[in-house]
Each structure stands twice: as C-alpha cells, then as structure tokens.
CSV table of C-alpha atoms and ligand atoms in Angstrom, one decimal:
chain,number,residue,atom,x,y,z
A,18,MET,CA,0.0,-0.1,0.0
A,19,GLN,CA,1.4,3.4,-1.0
A,20,ASP,CA,0.6,5.9,1.8
A,21,LYS,CA,1.6,9.4,2.6
A,22,VAL,CA,4.4,8.5,5.0
A,23,GLU,CA,6.0,6.0,2.7
A,24,GLN,CA,5.8,8.6,-0.2
A,25,LYS,CA,7.9,11.0,1.9
A,26,SER,CA,11.3,10.6,3.6
A,27,SER,CA,12.1,8.0,6.0
A,28,MET,CA,11.4,8.6,9.7
A,29,ASN,CA,13.4,7.9,12.8
A,30,LEU,CA,11.1,6.1,15.2
A,31,LEU,CA,11.4,4.8,18.7
A,32,ILE,CA,8.9,1.8,19.3
A,33,ILE,CA,8.3,0.8,22.8
A,34,GLY,CA,7.1,-2.8,23.2
A,35,GLY,CA,8.2,-3.8,19.8
A,36,ALA,CA,8.5,-7.4,20.8
A,37,GLY,CA,4.9,-7.9,21.6
A,38,TYR,CA,2.0,-9.0,19.5
A,39,ILE,CA,1.0,-5.7,17.7
A,40,GLY,CA,4.5,-4.2,18.2
A,41,SER,CA,6.3,-6.8,16.4
A,42,HIS,CA,3.8,-6.4,13.4
A,43,MET,CA,4.5,-2.8,13.4
A,44,VAL,CA,8.2,-3.3,13.3
A,45,LYS,CA,7.9,-5.5,10.3
A,46,ARG,CA,5.6,-2.9,8.7
A,47,LEU,CA,8.1,0.0,9.2
A,48,LEU,CA,11.1,-2.0,8.2
A,49,ALA,CA,9.2,-2.8,4.8
A,50,ALA,CA,8.8,1.0,4.5
A,51,GLU,CA,12.4,1.5,5.2
A,52,HIS,CA,12.0,3.7,8.2
A,53,SER,CA,14.9,3.9,10.8
A,54,ILE,CA,13.7,2.2,14.1
A,55,THR,CA,14.9,1.6,17.5
A,56,ILE,CA,12.9,-0.9,19.7
A,57,LEU,CA,12.8,-0.7,23.5
A,58,ASP,CA,11.3,-3.9,25.1
A,59,ASN,CA,11.8,-5.6,28.4
A,60,LEU,CA,10.6,-9.0,27.0
A,61,SER,CA,8.4,-9.4,29.9
A,62,THR,CA,5.7,-10.5,27.6
A,63,GLY,CA,7.4,-10.1,24.2
A,64,TYR,CA,9.8,-12.4,22.2
A,65,ARG,CA,13.1,-11.2,20.8
A,66,ASP,CA,12.7,-13.4,17.8
A,67,ALA,CA,9.5,-11.5,17.0
A,68,VAL,CA,11.7,-8.4,16.3
A,69,LEU,CA,12.6,-8.9,12.6
A,70,GLY,CA,15.1,-5.9,12.5
A,71,GLY,CA,16.0,-2.4,13.7
A,72,ASN,CA,18.1,-1.5,16.7
A,73,PHE,CA,16.9,-3.5,19.6
A,74,ILE,CA,17.4,-2.3,23.3
A,75,HIS,CA,16.5,-4.8,26.0
A,76,GLY,CA,15.4,-2.5,28.9
A,77,ASP,CA,12.4,-1.0,30.7
A,78,VAL,CA,10.2,2.1,29.7
A,79,GLY,CA,10.2,2.8,33.6
A,80,ASN,CA,14.0,3.4,33.6
A,81,ARG,CA,14.4,7.2,33.2
A,82,THR,CA,18.2,7.1,32.9
A,83,LEU,CA,18.0,4.5,30.2
A,84,LEU,CA,15.4,6.7,28.3
A,85,ASP,CA,17.5,9.8,28.7
A,86,ASN,CA,20.5,7.9,27.2
A,87,ILE,CA,18.4,6.6,24.3
A,88,PHE,CA,17.0,10.2,23.7
A,89,SER,CA,20.4,11.6,23.7
A,90,GLU,CA,21.9,9.1,21.2
A,91,HIS,CA,19.0,9.5,18.7
A,92,LYS,CA,16.9,12.3,17.2
A,93,PHE,CA,13.5,10.8,17.0
A,94,ASP,CA,10.6,12.0,14.9
A,95,ALA,CA,8.1,10.2,17.0
A,96,VAL,CA,7.6,7.5,19.5
A,97,ILE,CA,5.0,4.8,19.4
A,98,HIS,CA,4.2,3.2,22.6
A,99,PHE,CA,2.7,-0.5,22.7
A,100,ALA,CA,4.1,-1.7,25.8
A,101,SER,CA,1.3,-2.4,28.4
A,102,TYR,CA,-0.2,-5.2,30.5
A,103,ILE,CA,-3.6,-6.0,28.8
A,104,GLN,CA,-5.4,-8.6,30.9
A,105,VAL,CA,-8.5,-7.4,32.4
A,106,GLY,CA,-9.0,-9.9,35.0
A,107,GLU,CA,-5.5,-9.7,36.2
A,108,SER,CA,-5.7,-5.9,36.4
A,109,VAL,CA,-8.5,-6.2,38.9
A,110,LYS,CA,-6.4,-8.6,41.1
A,111,LYS,CA,-3.1,-6.7,40.7
A,112,PRO,CA,-3.9,-3.0,40.1
A,113,ASP,CA,-0.5,-2.1,41.3
A,114,ILE,CA,1.4,-3.5,38.5
A,115,TYR,CA,-1.1,-2.2,36.0
A,116,TYR,CA,-0.9,1.4,37.2
A,117,GLN,CA,2.9,1.1,37.6
A,118,ASN,CA,3.4,-0.1,34.1
A,119,ASN,CA,0.7,1.2,32.1
A,120,LEU,CA,0.4,4.7,33.8
A,121,THR,CA,3.5,5.5,35.8
A,122,ASN,CA,5.9,4.2,33.2
A,123,THR,CA,4.0,5.9,30.4
A,124,GLN,CA,4.3,9.2,32.3
A,125,ASN,CA,8.0,8.7,32.6
A,126,LEU,CA,8.4,8.0,29.1
A,127,LEU,CA,6.4,11.4,28.3
A,128,ASN,CA,8.5,13.2,30.8
A,129,ALA,CA,11.7,11.9,29.0
A,130,MET,CA,10.4,12.9,25.6
A,131,ASN,CA,9.4,16.3,26.9
A,132,ALA,CA,13.0,16.7,28.3
A,133,ALA,CA,14.5,15.7,24.9
A,134,GLY,CA,12.1,17.9,22.9
A,135,VAL,CA,10.3,14.9,21.0
A,136,LYS,CA,6.9,16.1,20.4
A,137,GLN,CA,4.8,13.3,18.6
A,138,PHE,CA,3.5,10.4,20.2
A,139,ILE,CA,1.3,7.4,19.3
A,140,PHE,CA,-0.4,5.7,22.1
A,141,SER,CA,-2.1,2.1,22.1
A,142,SER,CA,-5.6,2.7,23.7
A,143,THR,CA,-8.5,0.5,24.0
A,144,ALA,CA,-12.4,0.1,23.7
A,145,ALA,CA,-12.0,-0.8,27.4
A,146,ILE,CA,-11.9,3.0,28.2
A,147,PHE,CA,-15.6,3.2,27.3
A,148,GLY,CA,-16.7,0.5,30.0
A,149,GLU,CA,-20.3,-0.8,29.6
A,150,PRO,CA,-21.6,0.6,26.3
A,151,SER,CA,-24.6,2.7,26.6
A,152,TYR,CA,-25.0,2.6,22.7
A,153,THR,CA,-23.4,0.8,19.8
A,154,PRO,CA,-21.6,1.2,17.4
A,155,ILE,CA,-19.3,3.1,19.8
A,156,ASP,CA,-17.9,6.4,18.4
A,157,GLU,CA,-15.6,8.8,20.1
A,158,ALA,CA,-18.2,10.7,21.8
A,159,HIS,CA,-19.3,7.8,23.9
A,160,PRO,CA,-19.0,8.3,27.5
A,161,LYS,CA,-15.8,6.9,29.1
A,162,PHE,CA,-16.4,5.0,32.1
A,163,PRO,CA,-13.9,2.2,32.4
A,164,ILE,CA,-14.9,-0.5,34.7
A,165,ASN,CA,-11.6,-2.2,35.5
A,166,PRO,CA,-7.9,-1.0,36.2
A,167,TYR,CA,-6.7,-1.8,32.7
A,168,GLY,CA,-9.3,0.4,31.0
A,169,ARG,CA,-8.8,3.0,33.8
A,170,SER,CA,-5.1,3.2,33.3
A,171,LYS,CA,-5.4,3.6,29.5
A,172,TRP,CA,-8.1,6.4,29.9
A,173,MET,CA,-5.8,8.2,32.6
A,174,VAL,CA,-3.1,8.1,30.0
A,175,GLU,CA,-5.3,9.7,27.4
A,176,GLN,CA,-6.3,12.4,29.9
A,177,ILE,CA,-2.7,13.1,30.8
A,178,LEU,CA,-1.7,13.4,27.0
A,179,GLU,CA,-4.4,16.2,26.7
A,180,ASP,CA,-2.9,18.1,29.5
A,181,TYR,CA,0.7,17.5,28.0
A,182,ASP,CA,-0.5,18.9,24.6
A,183,HIS,CA,-1.9,22.0,26.3
A,184,ALA,CA,1.0,22.6,28.6
A,185,TYR,CA,3.8,21.4,26.5
A,186,GLY,CA,2.7,21.0,22.8
A,187,LEU,CA,3.3,17.3,23.0
A,188,LYS,CA,1.0,16.0,20.1
A,189,SER,CA,-0.5,12.5,20.3
A,190,VAL,CA,-2.7,10.2,18.6
A,191,CYS,CA,-4.5,7.7,20.8
A,192,LEU,CA,-5.8,4.6,18.9
A,193,ARG,CA,-8.5,2.8,20.6
A,194,TYR,CA,-8.3,-0.9,19.4
A,195,PHE,CA,-11.3,-3.1,19.6
A,196,ASN,CA,-10.3,-6.8,19.3
A,197,ALA,CA,-7.0,-7.0,17.7
A,198,ALA,CA,-6.7,-10.3,15.9
A,199,GLY,CA,-5.0,-12.0,12.9
A,200,ALA,CA,-1.3,-12.4,12.2
A,201,ASP,CA,1.2,-11.3,9.5
A,202,PRO,CA,-0.1,-12.6,6.2
A,203,ASP,CA,3.3,-14.2,5.6
A,204,GLY,CA,3.1,-16.3,8.8
A,205,GLN,CA,6.4,-15.1,10.2
A,206,ILE,CA,5.0,-13.6,13.3
A,207,GLY,CA,1.8,-13.8,15.2
A,208,GLU,CA,0.0,-13.6,18.5
A,209,ARG,CA,1.9,-15.3,21.4
A,210,HIS,CA,0.5,-14.4,24.8
A,211,GLU,CA,1.3,-16.4,27.8
A,212,PRO,CA,-1.1,-17.4,29.1
A,213,GLU,CA,-3.4,-17.0,26.2
A,214,THR,CA,-6.9,-15.5,27.1
A,215,HIS,CA,-8.0,-14.3,23.6
A,216,LEU,CA,-10.8,-16.2,22.0
A,217,ILE,CA,-9.1,-16.8,18.3
A,218,PRO,CA,-5.7,-18.0,19.4
A,219,ILE,CA,-7.4,-20.3,22.1
A,220,LEU,CA,-9.5,-21.8,19.5
A,221,LEU,CA,-6.6,-22.3,17.1
A,222,GLN,CA,-4.7,-24.0,19.8
A,223,VAL,CA,-7.5,-26.5,20.2
A,224,ALA,CA,-7.5,-26.9,16.4
A,225,SER,CA,-3.7,-27.6,16.2
A,226,GLY,CA,-3.9,-30.0,19.2
A,227,ARG,CA,-2.0,-27.8,21.7
A,228,ARG,CA,-5.0,-27.6,23.9
A,229,GLU,CA,-7.7,-30.2,24.5
A,230,ARG,CA,-10.8,-27.8,24.6
A,231,ALA,CA,-12.0,-24.3,24.7
A,232,SER,CA,-14.9,-22.5,26.6
A,233,VAL,CA,-17.6,-20.2,25.6
A,234,PHE,CA,-18.1,-17.6,28.4
A,235,GLY,CA,-22.0,-17.2,28.6
A,236,THR,CA,-24.7,-18.2,26.0
A,237,ASP,CA,-27.5,-16.0,27.6
A,238,TYR,CA,-26.4,-12.7,26.4
A,239,PRO,CA,-29.1,-10.5,24.7
A,240,THR,CA,-27.7,-11.3,21.2
A,241,PRO,CA,-29.1,-13.4,18.4
A,242,ASP,CA,-27.2,-16.5,19.3
A,243,GLY,CA,-26.8,-15.7,23.1
A,244,THR,CA,-22.9,-15.3,22.8
A,245,CYS,CA,-21.0,-11.9,23.0
A,246,ILE,CA,-20.4,-10.0,19.9
A,247,ARG,CA,-17.0,-8.3,19.0
A,248,ASP,CA,-15.5,-6.3,16.4
A,249,TYR,CA,-12.3,-8.3,15.3
A,250,ILE,CA,-9.7,-6.0,13.6
A,251,HIS,CA,-6.9,-7.4,11.8
A,252,VAL,CA,-3.4,-6.6,13.3
A,253,MET,CA,-2.0,-5.4,9.9
A,254,ASP,CA,-5.0,-3.0,9.6
A,255,LEU,CA,-3.9,-1.6,13.1
A,256,CYS,CA,-0.4,-1.2,11.7
A,257,ASP,CA,-1.7,0.7,8.7
A,258,ALA,CA,-3.6,2.9,11.2
A,259,HIS,CA,-0.4,3.8,13.0
A,260,ILE,CA,1.2,4.6,9.7
A,261,ALA,CA,-1.6,6.9,8.9
A,262,ALA,CA,-1.5,8.5,12.3
A,263,LEU,CA,2.3,9.2,11.8
A,264,GLY,CA,1.3,11.1,8.8
A,265,TYR,CA,-1.6,12.8,10.5
A,266,LEU,CA,0.8,14.1,13.2
A,267,ARG,CA,3.3,15.3,10.8
A,268,ASP,CA,0.9,17.0,8.4
A,269,SER,CA,-1.5,18.5,10.9
A,270,ASN,CA,0.5,18.8,14.1
A,271,ARG,CA,-2.6,18.2,16.0
A,272,SER,CA,-3.6,15.6,18.4
A,273,GLY,CA,-6.5,13.0,17.8
A,274,ARG,CA,-8.3,10.1,19.2
A,275,PHE,CA,-9.8,7.4,17.1
A,276,ASN,CA,-11.7,4.1,17.5
A,277,LEU,CA,-10.4,1.4,15.4
A,278,GLY,CA,-12.4,-1.6,14.3
A,279,ASN,CA,-14.3,-2.9,11.2
A,280,GLY,CA,-17.8,-1.9,12.4
A,281,ASN,CA,-18.8,-5.6,11.9
A,282,GLY,CA,-19.6,-7.6,14.9
A,283,PHE,CA,-19.2,-11.3,15.1
A,284,SER,CA,-20.5,-13.5,18.0
A,285,VAL,CA,-18.4,-16.1,19.8
A,286,ALA,CA,-20.5,-18.8,18.1
A,287,GLN,CA,-19.8,-17.3,14.7
A,288,VAL,CA,-16.1,-17.2,15.5
A,289,ILE,CA,-16.0,-20.9,16.4
A,290,GLY,CA,-17.7,-21.8,13.2
A,291,THR,CA,-15.2,-19.8,11.1
A,292,VAL,CA,-12.3,-21.4,13.0
A,293,GLU,CA,-13.9,-24.9,12.4
A,294,SER,CA,-14.4,-24.1,8.6
A,295,VAL,CA,-10.8,-22.5,8.1
A,296,THR,CA,-9.0,-25.2,9.9
A,297,GLY,CA,-11.2,-28.2,8.9
A,298,LYS,CA,-11.2,-29.4,12.5
A,299,PRO,CA,-14.2,-29.8,14.8
A,300,LEU,CA,-13.6,-28.1,18.2
A,301,LEU,CA,-14.4,-29.5,21.7
A,302,ILE,CA,-16.2,-26.7,23.4
A,303,ASP,CA,-17.5,-26.2,26.9
A,304,TYR,CA,-20.3,-23.8,27.5
A,305,VAL,CA,-19.7,-22.2,30.9
A,306,GLU,CA,-20.7,-19.2,32.9
A,307,ARG,CA,-20.2,-15.6,31.8
A,308,ARG,CA,-16.8,-14.0,32.4
A,309,PRO,CA,-17.1,-11.1,34.6
A,310,GLY,CA,-16.8,-7.7,33.1
A,311,ASP,CA,-17.8,-8.8,29.5
A,312,PRO,CA,-20.3,-6.4,27.8
A,313,ALA,CA,-22.7,-8.1,25.4
A,314,ILE,CA,-21.7,-6.2,22.3
A,315,LEU,CA,-18.7,-4.2,21.5
A,316,VAL,CA,-18.6,-2.8,17.9
A,317,ALA,CA,-16.6,0.3,16.8
A,318,ASP,CA,-17.8,3.2,14.8
A,319,ALA,CA,-14.6,4.1,12.9
A,320,THR,CA,-16.0,6.9,10.8
A,321,LEU,CA,-13.7,9.4,12.4
A,322,ALA,CA,-10.4,7.4,11.6
A,323,ARG,CA,-11.7,6.7,8.1
A,324,LYS,CA,-11.9,10.4,7.6
A,325,MET,CA,-9.2,12.1,9.5
A,326,LEU,CA,-6.6,9.3,9.0
A,327,ARG,CA,-7.9,8.5,5.6
A,328,TRP,CA,-7.6,4.8,6.9
A,329,SER,CA,-9.8,1.9,5.9
A,330,PRO,CA,-9.3,-1.7,7.0
A,331,GLN,CA,-8.2,-4.0,4.2
A,332,TYR,CA,-9.0,-7.3,6.0
A,333,ASP,CA,-12.8,-6.8,7.0
A,334,GLY,CA,-13.8,-10.4,7.0
A,335,LEU,CA,-13.4,-12.9,9.9
A,336,GLU,CA,-12.2,-15.5,7.5
A,337,THR,CA,-9.0,-13.9,6.5
A,338,ILE,CA,-8.2,-12.9,10.1
A,339,VAL,CA,-8.6,-16.6,11.1
A,340,ARG,CA,-6.8,-17.9,8.1
A,341,HIS,CA,-3.6,-15.7,8.8
A,342,ALA,CA,-3.7,-16.5,12.5
A,343,TRP,CA,-3.9,-20.3,11.7
A,344,LYS,CA,-0.9,-20.1,9.3
A,345,PHE,CA,1.1,-18.7,12.1
A,346,GLU,CA,-0.4,-21.4,14.5
A,347,GLN,CA,0.7,-24.1,12.1
A,348,SER,CA,4.0,-22.8,11.1
A,349,HIS,CA,5.1,-22.3,14.6
A,350,PHE,CA,3.4,-24.8,16.8
A,351,ILE,CA,2.6,-27.7,14.6
A,352,ARG,CA,6.2,-28.1,13.0
A,353,ALA,CA,7.7,-27.6,16.5
A,354,ALA,CA,5.5,-30.4,18.0
B,408,UDP,N1,-14.3,-15.7,25.1
B,408,UDP,C1,-14.7,-16.9,25.3
B,408,UDP,N2,-13.8,-18.0,25.7
B,408,UDP,C2,-12.5,-17.7,25.6
B,408,UDP,C3,-12.0,-16.4,25.6
B,408,UDP,C4,-12.9,-15.5,25.3
B,408,UDP,O1,-15.9,-17.3,25.0
B,408,UDP,O2,-11.7,-18.7,25.9
B,408,UDP,C5,-15.1,-14.7,24.7
B,408,UDP,C6,-15.2,-13.5,25.6
B,408,UDP,O3,-16.1,-13.6,26.7
B,408,UDP,C7,-15.6,-12.4,24.7
B,408,UDP,C8,-15.0,-12.8,23.4
B,408,UDP,O4,-14.8,-14.2,23.4
B,408,UDP,O5,-16.9,-12.1,24.7
B,408,UDP,C9,-13.7,-12.0,23.1
B,408,UDP,O6,-12.8,-12.3,24.2
B,408,UDP,P1,-11.2,-11.9,24.0
B,408,UDP,O7,-10.7,-12.2,25.5
B,408,UDP,O8,-10.6,-12.5,22.8
B,408,UDP,O9,-11.2,-10.3,23.8
B,408,UDP,P2,-11.8,-9.1,24.8
B,408,UDP,O10,-13.2,-8.8,24.1
B,408,UDP,O11,-11.9,-9.6,26.2
B,408,UDP,O12,-10.9,-8.0,24.5
C-alpha cells in the first residue's frame, strides 16, 4: 500500500514494546517501508525473535536514565508506545502493577520525551476505556466510564496526554483498538500471549492439538445466538492505522483520538464456526458461565479514523483474520511439536 508516510522521507522512530503482538507487526511494517527504528522492550511478555530488524534495546520504559540515554543518542521524529499489560482480570487482582506499568511508566516516557524535545506520540489505547456501552456502534463521543484498572489506566493516560498537549505542545494520537486479531499474512510472526486469554488463538490451539478444549463464556447474552459480539480488527490494519497516524501528526501537528474497528460484529459462536471451517477441525467446546466484565456487544464506529486518518481496513472479513492466525499457529507450533 502506498501511503503518505511512505511517499515521503524515512522517519526515525522509537518503538516501545516492539517485541509484543501488535508491536512486532508494526516493526515489520515499518522496516518494509524503510523507516529507521529503535525498539525498546523488556521482554516481559514479548519475544526477541519476533523483532525482525531495527536497533533492539533490552530495557524497561520505567528506567528514566536509560530513556535519557536513548534520547540523547537518537533524534526521533516520533515515539510509538505499545508496551502495556492487557489482561482485564489480572488488572482487577493486581492493580498495582497495571498502574505502575501502564500509567506511571508511560508518564516517565512522556517526561523523557519532553526533556528531549520529542513532540509526537502514538499511544495504544483500547475500547475498554468506554466501559459498559450505552449505545452501539461506539464512536469517540461515547461516555468513558472504564470498569476495571486496565481500562482506567489507559483512559488516565489519554487524559494526561491532553494536558501535556496544552502545556507542552506534545502532540499525540490515541488509537483505541477493539479486538486485535489475525497475524502477519506471511506467517512469520503472530499472537503469542502467555497465558493466552484471547478467543481466536485459544480456538486455534484446540485446532492444532496444543489444547484439548475451549470454553464459551456465557450463552445467555441479549444477542441473536446468546454469545458475545465483538469487532475483530486485523493486526495489519491496526499497523496501517499507525502509519496513517504518523502522517496525520506530521501534516496537521494536531492531537487526535480514534476508535479502530471494522464496524462488523461477530459472535463467539460465529468465530467458532469460522475457525472450524478454516482449519477443517471440529472443536471441543464447553459452555460455561459468563466471564465477569464482558459487555454483550462491542462494535466500533470508526468513521472518524476513516475520515481524518484516511484509513480503511483491508481485511474486514473474519475468515481472512482466522486464516492468517492459523497460518502462524501451524508454522510455529505444529512443526515444533
Ligand atoms: N471468550 C470465550 N472464551 C475464551 C475467550 C474469550 O468465550 O476462552 C469470549 C469473551 O467472553 C468475549 C470474546 O470471546 O466475549 C472475546 O474475548 P477476548 O478475550 O478474545 O477479547 P476481549 O473482548 O476480552 O478484549
């Protein structure tokens, strides 16, 4: 895809959390576009072998001295921040580490950027900032009442970013991912969470034989088939949105907040059907109680991102998302077994 960033000169970028799921796909995407990149990751949840190039630094975003050294050695055009803890349930049990990593460490990064005069920032936000939806699809005007420490930590950072823009002219784009899914179409990298909690990779682990069975959390939701509906957005489409956000920041020098999804909702039962048809394997499923904190329906209205970022998802079907994720599962885990 020819986009505005790639038509212009190469950028010098710092990618925090570039060894994680979305970060590693972004690194691959930026390398293909010949941007110059430095990756900072503490490898607490990421994988060194998922970083396919660039200048890798093993370290923690909470380490101010390290950040100051990195900023003194490089002149970055922008920073893209993917590093955070993402498990809602864990955030309820251990709010201390969520606020430390997602909030305090992010502020540490922003302060180091300020000191170094780096003025452009892209932040991985989440649909969890909205809490229980009061209407659907969810646009940017939807009330923000996050219902767990994970969502609150992300919403607090969004608010801090607004203040830093007013006070220091630090311009940011917050990208609120709905359900990130899929994998690199080449099958080189993909989703590897430990433990895995996300629906699609769990179902694929059952299909590949790494896991015996999967659970459906609740069948009594007010949806056509009783299971929850989510908006699954391909990880490469999220990467494209970051590329578009870099162009937006550079060209407009304005901050923005955008919801990112396809606008199509798929139920858990539909996802299971798609995984069974793509993999050709019937899956063993247990139907269990609802998981606390799961809203019935989460679907994005991404009209603003389409308009302002001139972004549109290329992989809007669930089948392609599952096919790419299955390619990764097969190449990495079936071969190794
Ligand atoms: N889900 C499920 N079984 C699982 C994992 C998830 O039924 O093993 C459901 C979950 O309740 C939600 C949907 O699948 O309705 C997507 O969950 P996921 O954890 O993938 O993403 P989330 O929506 O929590 O960000």
